[in-house]
């Protein structure tokens, strides 16, 4: 076998390389495919074609490596008399000199700077370069090739096989059909260029890099399309607004347009129709106003507004109808439910002026009597409590007429000046307080009170719409019984705001007027003083001291019917005056002169079912006597009748006369006030007590009540002596 004239690792195109790059480049098809289901099928078909080509490329590479080891000679360039054979990387390239189109000889500079000779043979599709040491060697080589070629031709013409085989050892293999056994496989032609990166031609490398980048983008894009398709079908199977919103959090794809335009609005509308509420429809109409679903939601919302407006007009005073229609028109246009109740600034400053009027104008400071200050009864905290009660009445009335999702009522900021110019609909209430009907001088208590009159201006305002208003003058003196004592200014204000509740309810909700929380009876004309008489007590109840200053608590349903209340204490029978009532929670505060043992009050939030409790009181004194009675039981319910959260239900037996008595925990703290029981014929031992938390809220409204006994955390032997002294019998005449 002749020695190679020159060896090199210069590459050539191989079949497995073509397969490999062909498989990668076939992924370019994926970049042209987007996300419908039909296109996903084409994407999968392209993916199968790509993986098949990649498989053939990998298989070809493995087979080429095996064939390389089977070559009869190492890699290199072999020049024979008739052709040039290139052996490298497991393949042979044959170029017959008969196909030579051009030959050129030149010089090149070697790696060490030495000039060398280069022979370039141009064959179809490839240029073969041969480098030798010098021009003389190159010329001699070309001459030897020509001589060998001529000798071979002559030997072949005369049939000299030995010479032929000497000059061309592979002749028999090529012409005898055994070539593949000697040098498999043969690639007769192929593109061959300069050496490139990683042993590949430069054009192939460049194409491969471009194809690799594009293929990477295609793979990323295509895999996202498949994932988007899977996520789309999962969201479609659920078909809820939440599922579609979760899908839209994914990177944008061609599905997003369809989901935003059609899928999500339809699912949101379906959920809103199932909910049936105005708020859900309003959200769909606001978010998808330009879609078919948004239009259907807006139409359904319009029907709800129409029904609500019809119901409201049926309840309202006819004179208010234009303002109500303007209000609903504003709600429709702005697709909102907000309605504010706004109060004019507190009249506390005016009442301070009234206090000065009381002193200077009437000159009562010359009398031996204390001038009652009115401003304390209109402090911000007290005024807020009364205003909150008005908002509660309005909210309760609206709940019976329209849905809270159609009209959502809330208390807004206080305002001064004119109630016009708000940026949203409002129901405004301005209170004016003025002195009327002179002064009540209570010489027994050494205190004087100025009678106050109230005027409430109520108005409905809508930005850009008609307004409507009415005035409600209230003279609390017509309903005030000064003999009941207490803070008359507080009672006058409570009466005035009670009338405001009633008038608002009658004006706005004529078919849903709530019951009065304060019983009003006009005062009787004064009569000539009667001769002293011995009082006949027909009412009795239980009370307990909560302050050493003589303040005691009982039930309001007792004080509401009672006059000339007497308290039996350890110091004897004493007269009591009414300080204040809380009719809503059936609580009353009395005051007697002296210093007494008092019971501590523990907030009731921590009370639990089956906690042990005890009651003390004076039940049925005409039958059971005037001795203090006590019973034990447990808390059997954390709410009262009809789930009233302000009360406890307990099992300790009580009878008439226990009302107003304390409900005590194991340490002797008050956790409730006994106020009633269920008819024994209906159920046994079902009794109710107002929670101590409500009692503490009530006591917080008494400015003169400054100190309460500290809460006990454990058992105290002293409480066995304190409880009988602090729990007292109340007796009174009935009104």
XYZ file of C-alpha atoms in Angstrom:
735
model
C 0.000 0.000 0.000
C 1.548 3.346 -1.011
C 2.360 5.809 1.698
C 0.257 8.939 1.911
C 1.841 11.989 0.337
C 0.138 14.268 2.974
C -2.040 13.595 6.059
C -4.570 15.979 7.478
C -7.721 16.186 9.557
C -9.236 18.612 7.093
C -12.995 17.933 7.238
C -15.521 17.116 4.617
C -19.310 16.938 4.592
C -20.660 13.721 6.054
C -23.998 12.072 5.796
C -24.632 11.965 9.536
C -23.880 15.700 9.839
C -26.473 16.428 7.198
C -29.019 14.327 9.047
C -28.198 15.977 12.371
C -28.436 19.540 11.125
C -31.386 18.659 8.975
C -33.225 17.455 12.095
C -32.415 20.627 13.996
C -33.325 22.907 11.134
C -36.613 21.139 10.640
C -37.664 22.688 13.962
C -37.788 26.014 12.140
C -41.233 24.996 11.000
C -42.406 25.392 14.577
C -41.714 29.107 14.537
C -44.343 29.548 11.835
C -47.062 27.784 13.809
C -49.370 29.505 16.323
C -51.897 28.389 18.819
C -55.114 26.935 17.436
C -55.804 23.302 18.024
C -55.332 22.432 14.347
C -51.960 24.181 14.313
C -50.933 22.245 17.387
C -51.391 19.040 15.359
C -49.045 20.418 12.688
C -46.607 21.404 15.399
C -46.569 17.849 16.700
C -46.037 16.517 13.153
C -43.028 18.815 12.680
C -41.694 17.719 16.050
C -41.918 14.046 14.988
C -40.072 14.814 11.737
C -37.357 16.683 13.624
C -36.798 13.941 16.163
C -36.683 11.354 13.365
C -33.980 13.313 11.542
C -32.054 13.793 14.764
C -32.246 10.068 15.391
C -30.861 9.266 11.946
C -28.052 11.782 12.506
C -27.063 10.218 15.816
C -27.299 6.735 14.315
C -25.182 7.806 11.313
C -22.548 9.272 13.591
C -22.288 6.014 15.509
C -22.097 3.953 12.277
C -19.441 6.265 10.815
C -17.276 5.785 13.870
C -17.492 2.025 13.463
C -16.637 2.240 9.725
C -13.681 4.469 10.464
C -12.030 1.688 12.416
C -12.599 -0.697 9.433
C -10.575 1.378 6.919
C -7.571 -0.462 5.456
C -5.372 2.613 5.918
C -5.293 5.670 8.144
C -6.773 9.070 7.374
C -4.953 11.032 4.711
C -4.694 11.979 0.999
C -3.528 9.262 -1.379
C -2.363 10.177 -4.904
C -2.350 7.421 -7.458
C -1.765 7.332 -11.138
C -5.443 7.664 -11.979
C -7.102 9.411 -9.077
C -6.878 11.038 -5.636
C -8.442 9.290 -2.639
C -9.173 11.191 0.570
C -9.688 9.031 3.670
C -10.939 10.689 6.844
C -13.519 10.204 9.604
C -14.616 6.792 8.442
C -15.196 7.540 4.744
C -13.356 7.702 1.419
C -13.651 10.419 -1.227
C -12.556 9.404 -4.743
C -11.617 12.037 -7.364
C -10.441 10.604 -10.741
C -7.902 12.679 -12.613
C -10.121 12.238 -15.625
C -12.555 14.692 -13.998
C -9.866 17.247 -13.168
C -10.971 20.663 -14.459
C -8.119 22.878 -13.341
C -4.711 22.553 -11.709
C -2.670 25.295 -10.103
C 0.646 25.419 -8.275
C 1.656 28.201 -5.915
C 3.535 28.910 -2.705
C 2.313 29.235 0.885
C 3.954 30.121 4.174
C 4.079 27.316 6.661
C 3.515 27.502 10.425
C 7.249 28.101 11.070
C 7.512 30.767 8.351
C 9.136 28.445 5.752
C 7.935 28.799 2.186
C 6.241 25.652 0.895
C 4.663 24.632 -2.393
C 0.923 24.104 -2.811
C -0.833 22.121 -5.502
C -4.566 22.793 -6.048
C -6.604 20.352 -8.080
C -10.093 21.549 -8.968
C -12.504 18.607 -9.184
C -16.275 18.960 -9.647
C -17.688 20.137 -6.335
C -14.375 20.184 -4.429
C -10.860 21.573 -4.429
C -8.083 19.277 -3.198
C -5.045 21.034 -1.783
C -1.678 19.260 -1.502
C 1.239 20.920 0.261
C 4.857 19.756 -0.255
C 8.231 21.065 0.895
C 9.316 22.924 -2.247
C 8.562 23.798 -5.860
C 11.038 21.160 -7.078
C 9.296 18.429 -5.154
C 5.966 19.615 -6.483
C 7.148 19.587 -10.082
C 8.775 16.211 -9.611
C 5.564 14.853 -8.065
C 3.456 16.118 -10.935
C 5.896 14.653 -13.388
C 5.837 11.292 -11.577
C 2.059 11.315 -11.606
C 2.037 12.001 -15.337
C 4.632 9.257 -15.953
C 2.717 6.818 -13.760
C -0.491 7.753 -15.534
C 1.050 7.087 -18.914
C 2.613 3.791 -17.771
C -0.728 2.713 -16.279
C -2.526 3.498 -19.503
C 0.046 1.556 -21.470
C -0.100 -1.407 -19.063
C -3.877 -1.451 -19.202
C -3.807 -1.353 -22.999
C -1.511 -4.415 -23.208
C -3.175 -6.210 -20.265
C -0.133 -6.066 -17.979
C -2.028 -6.701 -14.748
C 1.046 -6.758 -12.553
C 2.039 -3.239 -13.624
C -1.557 -2.075 -13.255
C -1.755 -3.400 -9.696
C 1.654 -1.946 -8.893
C 0.558 1.485 -10.072
C -3.095 1.248 -8.766
C -3.466 -1.317 -5.933
C -7.209 -0.580 -5.577
C -7.952 -1.087 -9.266
C -9.328 -4.578 -8.779
C -11.470 -3.498 -5.878
C -12.932 -0.594 -7.820
C -13.547 -2.466 -11.016
C -14.240 -5.864 -9.509
C -17.205 -4.783 -7.363
C -15.477 -5.254 -3.992
C -14.886 -1.536 -3.252
C -17.206 -1.290 -0.274
C -15.383 -4.171 1.393
C -12.087 -2.361 0.995
C -13.168 1.245 1.675
C -16.832 1.625 2.734
C -18.839 3.806 2.069
C -17.762 5.891 -0.934
C -18.895 9.487 -1.427
C -17.832 10.336 -4.906
C -18.398 14.078 -4.610
C -19.270 16.635 -2.016
C -18.761 20.267 -1.000
C -15.335 20.703 0.506
C -14.004 24.012 1.812
C -11.491 25.404 4.217
C -11.169 24.005 7.724
C -13.679 25.514 10.245
C -14.641 25.234 13.908
C -14.915 21.939 15.693
C -13.668 20.114 12.605
C -16.547 21.330 10.415
C -16.492 23.555 7.319
C -17.057 27.257 7.986
C -20.289 27.506 5.949
C -21.671 24.514 7.799
C -20.711 26.039 11.149
C -22.276 29.378 10.292
C -25.438 27.777 9.056
C -25.509 25.571 12.107
C -25.173 28.495 14.504
C -27.986 30.373 12.814
C -30.110 27.253 12.673
C -29.338 26.524 16.340
C -30.490 29.968 17.473
C -33.619 29.814 15.368
C -34.251 26.232 16.465
C -33.872 27.237 20.132
C -36.398 30.028 19.701
C -38.659 27.642 17.849
C -38.410 25.033 20.589
C -39.191 27.623 23.277
C -42.047 29.070 21.254
C -43.447 25.704 20.307
C -43.240 24.259 23.814
C -45.024 27.354 25.138
C -47.692 26.851 22.527
C -48.219 23.285 23.657
C -48.318 24.336 27.319
C -50.692 27.173 26.439
C -52.906 24.708 24.632
C -52.979 22.376 27.631
C -53.654 25.282 30.030
C -56.368 26.578 27.704
C -58.164 23.239 27.665
C -57.905 22.948 31.465
C -59.382 26.433 31.901
C -62.056 25.590 29.338
C -63.045 22.465 31.275
C -63.579 24.588 34.421
C -64.845 27.671 32.562
C -64.925 29.948 35.609
C -63.725 33.580 35.828
C -61.011 32.552 38.280
C -59.663 29.872 35.915
C -59.526 32.292 32.972
C -57.863 35.016 35.066
C -55.252 32.487 36.186
C -54.665 31.531 32.539
C -54.124 35.190 31.608
C -51.261 35.382 34.115
C -49.260 33.154 31.742
C -47.031 34.727 29.037
C -49.063 36.255 26.253
C -50.122 33.943 23.442
C -52.727 33.938 20.693
C -55.191 32.421 23.175
C -55.160 35.598 25.259
C -57.102 37.643 22.738
C -59.908 35.093 22.607
C -59.964 34.727 26.401
C -60.112 38.484 26.991
C -62.659 39.107 24.272
C -65.024 36.176 24.667
C -64.206 33.479 27.212
C -63.622 35.545 30.364
C -66.565 37.969 29.868
C -68.938 35.047 29.244
C -67.738 33.179 32.344
C -67.928 36.346 34.477
C -71.466 37.046 33.265
C -72.534 33.479 34.010
C -71.116 33.729 37.544
C -72.799 37.112 38.080
C -76.158 35.785 36.878
C -75.809 32.823 39.233
C -74.980 35.189 42.096
C -77.918 37.400 41.179
C -76.500 40.436 42.990
C -76.139 43.953 41.657
C -72.498 44.196 42.713
C -71.466 41.154 40.656
C -73.307 42.477 37.581
C -71.808 45.925 38.134
C -68.281 44.483 38.093
C -68.957 42.662 34.813
C -70.482 45.772 33.231
C -67.564 47.967 34.334
C -64.813 45.523 33.350
C -66.248 44.196 30.079
C -68.341 47.135 28.936
C -67.370 46.712 25.263
C -68.291 43.023 25.060
C -71.598 41.232 24.603
C -71.384 39.948 28.170
C -70.835 43.492 29.467
C -73.895 44.695 27.564
C -76.042 41.887 29.001
C -74.766 42.627 32.526
C -75.529 46.325 32.074
C -79.061 45.468 30.928
C -79.641 43.175 33.930
C -78.224 45.858 36.244
C -80.569 48.412 34.691
C -83.545 46.188 35.507
C -82.394 45.920 39.131
C -82.074 49.707 39.351
C -85.559 50.097 37.842
C -87.097 47.739 40.412
C -85.248 49.434 43.264
C -86.323 52.870 42.087
C -89.936 51.727 41.843
C -89.836 50.305 45.371
C -88.225 53.456 46.743
C -90.759 55.780 45.095
C -93.575 53.706 46.569
C -92.135 54.285 50.060
C -91.107 57.936 49.730
C -93.031 61.146 50.198
C -94.298 62.139 46.684
C -92.617 65.540 46.989
C -89.256 63.773 47.145
C -89.767 61.773 43.925
C -87.787 64.120 41.601
C -84.775 64.017 43.926
C -84.997 60.225 44.255
C -85.172 59.808 40.473
C -82.131 62.047 40.067
C -80.311 60.027 42.692
C -80.989 56.717 40.904
C -80.054 58.297 37.574
C -76.669 59.196 39.057
C -76.206 55.651 40.366
C -76.921 54.254 36.902
C -74.555 56.597 35.111
C -71.692 56.001 37.540
C -72.488 52.322 38.184
C -72.060 52.668 41.910
C -74.067 52.109 45.081
C -72.486 54.720 47.344
C -74.749 56.989 49.370
C -73.380 59.064 52.228
C -75.180 60.353 55.301
C -73.426 63.573 56.251
C -74.069 65.649 59.342
C -73.453 69.338 59.854
C -70.698 70.261 62.253
C -71.487 69.767 65.924
C -73.375 72.551 67.653
C -71.167 72.298 70.729
C -69.841 75.828 70.171
C -73.409 77.142 70.022
C -74.219 75.371 73.264
C -71.234 77.010 74.917
C -72.828 80.289 73.900
C -76.078 79.062 75.435
C -74.228 78.363 78.664
C -73.028 81.969 78.693
C -76.578 83.079 77.925
C -77.763 81.038 80.883
C -75.362 82.826 83.192
C -75.387 86.384 81.897
C -78.815 86.905 80.358
C -80.810 85.296 83.163
C -78.305 86.106 85.916
C -78.978 82.877 87.760
C -75.528 83.051 89.235
C -77.031 85.296 91.934
C -79.170 82.421 93.147
C -77.849 79.714 95.480
C -78.079 77.167 92.663
C -75.633 75.395 90.316
C -75.839 76.302 86.634
C -76.002 73.068 84.602
C -73.585 73.203 81.670
C -75.126 71.949 78.435
C -71.969 71.574 76.297
C -70.894 68.350 78.037
C -74.051 66.654 76.780
C -73.003 67.436 73.195
C -69.394 66.286 73.299
C -68.099 64.684 70.040
C -68.393 61.166 71.443
C -72.007 61.671 72.533
C -72.953 63.405 69.286
C -71.382 60.582 67.239
C -73.425 58.038 69.180
C -76.670 59.842 68.331
C -75.652 60.316 64.686
C -74.726 56.633 64.393
C -78.202 55.775 65.660
C -79.703 57.854 62.815
C -77.526 56.047 60.266
C -78.642 52.701 61.742
C -82.305 53.652 61.325
C -81.696 54.637 57.691
C -79.694 51.500 56.967
C -82.341 49.258 58.524
C -85.083 50.962 56.544
C -83.165 50.700 53.255
C -82.559 47.005 53.870
C -86.350 46.482 53.748
C -86.745 48.422 50.494
C -83.647 47.917 48.299
C -80.611 45.675 48.305
C -77.477 47.003 49.998
C -75.681 46.246 46.721
C -77.891 48.787 44.961
C -77.694 51.480 47.646
C -74.826 51.161 50.108
C -75.278 53.668 52.892
C -72.360 54.886 55.010
C -71.649 57.814 57.308
C -69.539 60.500 55.624
C -67.464 63.395 56.902
C -69.055 66.306 58.730
C -69.567 69.442 56.658
C -70.051 73.131 57.275
C -72.023 75.664 55.311
C -74.311 74.641 52.457
C -74.860 70.903 51.863
C -74.601 71.372 48.077
C -71.560 70.709 45.901
C -70.677 67.174 47.052
C -69.024 64.834 44.554
C -71.496 62.013 45.235
C -75.124 61.675 46.379
C -75.697 62.450 50.038
C -78.443 62.702 52.611
C -77.470 65.633 54.831
C -78.726 66.467 58.305
C -78.060 69.815 59.978
C -79.077 70.382 63.586
C -79.737 73.807 65.060
C -80.152 74.165 68.842
C -81.748 77.223 70.447
C -83.047 78.103 73.931
C -86.847 77.977 74.340
C -89.416 78.193 77.096
C -87.145 79.625 79.766
C -85.445 77.783 82.608
C -86.225 74.903 84.921
C -84.777 75.532 88.368
C -84.560 72.386 90.465
C -83.955 73.705 93.974
C -84.023 70.206 95.470
C -80.960 69.319 93.464
C -79.652 72.875 93.415
C -79.405 72.873 89.651
C -80.948 74.919 86.832
C -81.567 73.853 83.209
C -82.265 75.933 80.131
C -84.927 74.437 77.891
C -83.583 73.717 74.391
C -85.352 73.483 71.063
C -84.006 71.514 68.089
C -84.516 72.042 64.373
C -83.251 69.398 61.938
C -82.811 70.272 58.261
C -82.796 67.061 56.170
C -81.876 67.225 52.477
C -81.222 64.824 49.577
C -78.526 66.161 47.237
C -77.237 64.709 43.972
C -74.416 66.262 41.893
C -76.070 68.007 38.972
C -79.527 66.813 39.998
C -82.566 68.169 41.852
C -82.501 68.414 45.652
C -85.281 67.955 48.185
C -85.432 68.862 51.843
C -87.687 69.162 54.878
C -87.351 70.734 58.324
C -88.166 68.927 61.541
C -88.608 71.218 64.586
C -88.646 69.388 67.919
C -89.407 70.876 71.344
C -88.294 68.252 73.879
C -89.862 70.276 76.700
C -93.250 68.999 75.536
C -92.225 65.455 76.470
C -89.854 66.161 79.362
C -90.677 65.219 82.921
C -88.161 67.194 84.956
C -89.125 65.409 88.137
C -87.373 62.279 86.910
C -84.019 63.972 87.480
C -80.833 63.032 85.686
C -79.069 65.091 83.040
C -81.936 66.954 81.402
C -79.769 68.097 78.496
C -78.977 64.492 77.601
C -82.629 63.595 77.828
C -83.661 66.575 75.701
C -81.147 65.602 73.008
C -82.199 61.931 73.145
C -85.845 62.947 72.744
C -84.973 65.228 69.801
C -82.965 62.574 67.982
C -85.671 60.005 68.697
C -88.134 62.246 66.913
C -85.607 62.631 64.072
C -85.443 58.812 63.757
C -89.201 58.591 63.608
C -89.679 61.428 61.108
C -86.976 60.091 58.756
C -88.503 56.627 58.880
C -92.003 58.003 58.199
C -90.679 60.087 55.290
C -88.467 57.525 53.579
C -89.933 54.169 54.658
C -93.579 54.734 55.352
C -94.356 50.999 55.326
C -91.354 50.031 57.470
C -91.388 52.500 60.356
C -89.411 51.105 63.343
C -90.767 51.172 66.870
C -89.698 53.984 69.126
C -86.813 53.201 71.440
C -87.899 55.957 73.860
C -91.480 56.100 75.091
C -92.686 59.688 74.855
C -95.660 61.043 76.776
C -96.537 64.680 76.890
C -96.128 66.286 80.295
C -99.260 66.806 82.344
C -100.188 70.342 83.362
C -99.129 71.271 86.834
C -101.765 70.981 89.541
C -102.005 72.251 93.064
C -99.806 70.405 95.503
C -101.607 67.574 97.240
C -101.413 66.882 100.927
C -98.655 64.542 102.044
C -99.612 60.887 101.818
C -98.075 57.569 102.671
C -96.684 56.015 99.488
C -98.133 52.674 98.396
C -95.449 50.646 96.715
C -96.799 48.367 93.993
C -93.550 47.685 92.107
C -90.380 45.949 93.264
C -87.096 45.014 91.654
C -83.458 44.339 92.488
C -80.501 46.647 92.062
C -76.793 46.626 92.901
C -74.248 49.322 93.645
C -71.440 49.769 91.115
C -69.765 52.729 92.837
C -69.131 53.700 96.451
C -70.570 57.129 95.543
C -74.100 55.708 95.583
C -74.642 54.837 91.904
C -76.624 51.630 91.382
C -77.867 49.687 88.345
C -81.282 48.117 87.750
C -83.631 47.281 84.869
C -85.104 50.073 82.739
C -88.460 48.306 82.438
C -88.804 48.870 86.212
C -87.775 52.567 86.255
C -89.910 53.299 83.191
C -93.049 52.409 85.158
C -91.886 53.670 88.546
C -91.937 56.921 90.484
C -90.836 57.728 94.006
C -88.225 54.957 93.950
C -86.989 53.808 97.376
C -83.873 51.713 98.022
C -83.537 49.458 101.075
C -79.845 49.580 102.066
C -77.882 48.556 105.146
C -78.406 52.131 106.353
C -82.169 52.023 105.889
C -84.576 53.102 103.170
C -83.281 55.938 100.952
C -84.799 57.890 98.050
C -83.235 57.343 94.634
C -83.170 59.588 91.604
C -82.950 58.405 88.021
C -79.676 59.389 86.353
C -80.147 57.839 82.915
C -81.887 55.017 81.070
C -80.842 52.821 78.164
C -84.176 51.483 76.962
C -82.597 49.599 74.065
C -80.636 47.387 76.486
C -83.129 47.626 79.402
C -80.628 49.302 81.737
C -81.069 52.168 84.197
C -78.706 54.041 86.539
C -79.934 55.430 89.876
C -78.242 57.589 92.511
C -78.695 57.677 96.283
C -76.800 59.792 98.756
C -74.177 58.053 100.860
C -71.230 55.673 100.693
C -71.821 51.981 99.937
C -70.136 48.676 99.158
C -70.017 48.114 95.367
C -69.615 45.152 93.016
C -66.846 44.999 90.377
C -67.844 44.618 86.713
C -65.941 42.246 84.425
C -66.234 42.532 80.610
C -68.232 39.566 79.336
C -66.253 38.785 76.141
C -64.332 35.984 77.861
C -67.433 34.196 79.216
C -67.990 30.667 77.893
C -70.783 28.125 77.809
C -71.295 26.209 81.080
C -69.395 28.822 83.112
C -70.806 28.798 86.655
C -72.874 31.851 87.595
C -74.982 32.995 90.543
C -77.943 35.367 90.889
C -78.857 37.493 93.904
C -82.156 39.291 94.285
C -85.512 39.824 95.962
C -88.079 37.720 94.061
C -91.817 37.975 94.879
C -91.345 39.811 98.186
C -95.066 39.579 98.920
C -94.739 35.756 98.952
C -91.080 34.911 99.624
C -90.320 37.817 101.948
C -87.820 40.642 101.904
C -84.748 38.532 102.604
C -82.016 38.354 99.891
C -82.208 35.137 97.821
C -79.376 33.492 95.859
C -79.268 30.704 93.252
C -76.546 28.972 91.224
C -76.566 27.922 87.580
C -74.542 28.005 84.371
C -74.401 30.040 81.199
C -76.543 28.015 78.823
C -76.337 30.342 75.820
C -74.021 33.124 74.642
C -76.956 34.886 72.948
C -80.424 35.796 74.076
C -83.829 35.346 72.504
C -83.763 35.385 68.694
C -79.945 35.304 68.831
C -79.703 38.695 70.551
C -75.918 39.155 70.901
C -76.282 41.682 73.749
C -77.623 39.047 76.186
C -76.775 35.778 77.938
C -79.098 32.864 78.560
C -78.527 31.233 81.958
C -80.101 28.436 83.997
C -80.186 29.891 87.524
C -83.885 30.154 88.565
C -85.352 33.678 88.736
C -88.833 35.089 89.411
C -90.542 38.466 89.252
C -88.526 40.821 91.408
C -85.140 39.474 90.296
C -85.111 42.004 87.430
C -82.169 44.375 87.696
C -80.164 42.012 89.897
C -76.544 41.002 89.255
C -75.402 37.877 87.397
C -72.060 37.043 89.073
C -69.129 34.842 88.095
C -67.270 32.586 90.551
C -65.054 35.470 91.723
C -68.000 37.770 92.466
C -67.646 39.998 89.373
C -70.772 41.217 87.597
C -70.952 39.724 84.094
C -74.628 40.513 83.440
C -77.832 42.202 84.597
C -80.940 40.007 85.005
C -83.739 41.406 82.818
C -86.212 38.611 82.107
C -87.226 34.994 81.824
C -89.152 32.755 79.455
C -92.652 31.659 80.442
C -92.174 28.468 82.552
C -95.036 26.822 80.660
C -92.921 27.100 77.477
C -89.517 26.130 78.912
C -87.932 25.682 82.323
C -85.026 27.783 83.616
C -84.624 29.833 80.450
C -83.615 33.247 81.746
C -81.848 36.233 80.220
C -79.321 38.831 81.353
C -77.838 41.852 79.573
C -74.093 41.326 79.098
C -71.730 43.388 81.229
C -70.043 44.721 78.095
C -73.264 46.558 77.208
C -73.480 47.774 80.814
C -69.944 49.203 80.647
C -70.767 51.005 77.403
C -73.809 52.527 79.081
C -71.844 53.633 82.143
C -69.190 55.228 79.919
C -71.772 57.847 78.874
C -72.090 59.135 82.475
C -69.495 61.936 82.881
C -69.889 62.184 86.659
C -69.284 58.450 87.171
C -65.506 58.463 87.501
C -64.431 55.307 89.372
C -65.522 51.657 89.445
C -64.255 48.860 91.722
C -61.342 46.837 90.286
C -62.110 43.474 88.663
C -61.351 40.415 90.827
C -59.217 37.629 89.319
C -59.565 34.979 92.020
C -61.807 33.987 94.864
C -62.084 36.558 97.669
C -63.674 35.703 101.064
C -64.631 39.370 101.467
C -67.118 39.095 98.582
C -69.401 36.933 100.761
C -69.905 40.030 102.927
C -69.858 42.612 100.117
C -72.470 40.970 97.824
C -75.383 41.083 100.367
C -74.580 44.725 101.188
C -74.200 45.800 97.541
C -77.398 44.033 96.338
C -80.482 46.034 97.333
C -84.267 45.931 97.133
C -86.013 48.609 95.048
C -89.654 49.603 95.605
C -91.712 52.259 93.860
C -95.156 53.509 93.003
C -96.457 52.741 89.536
C -97.024 55.612 87.103
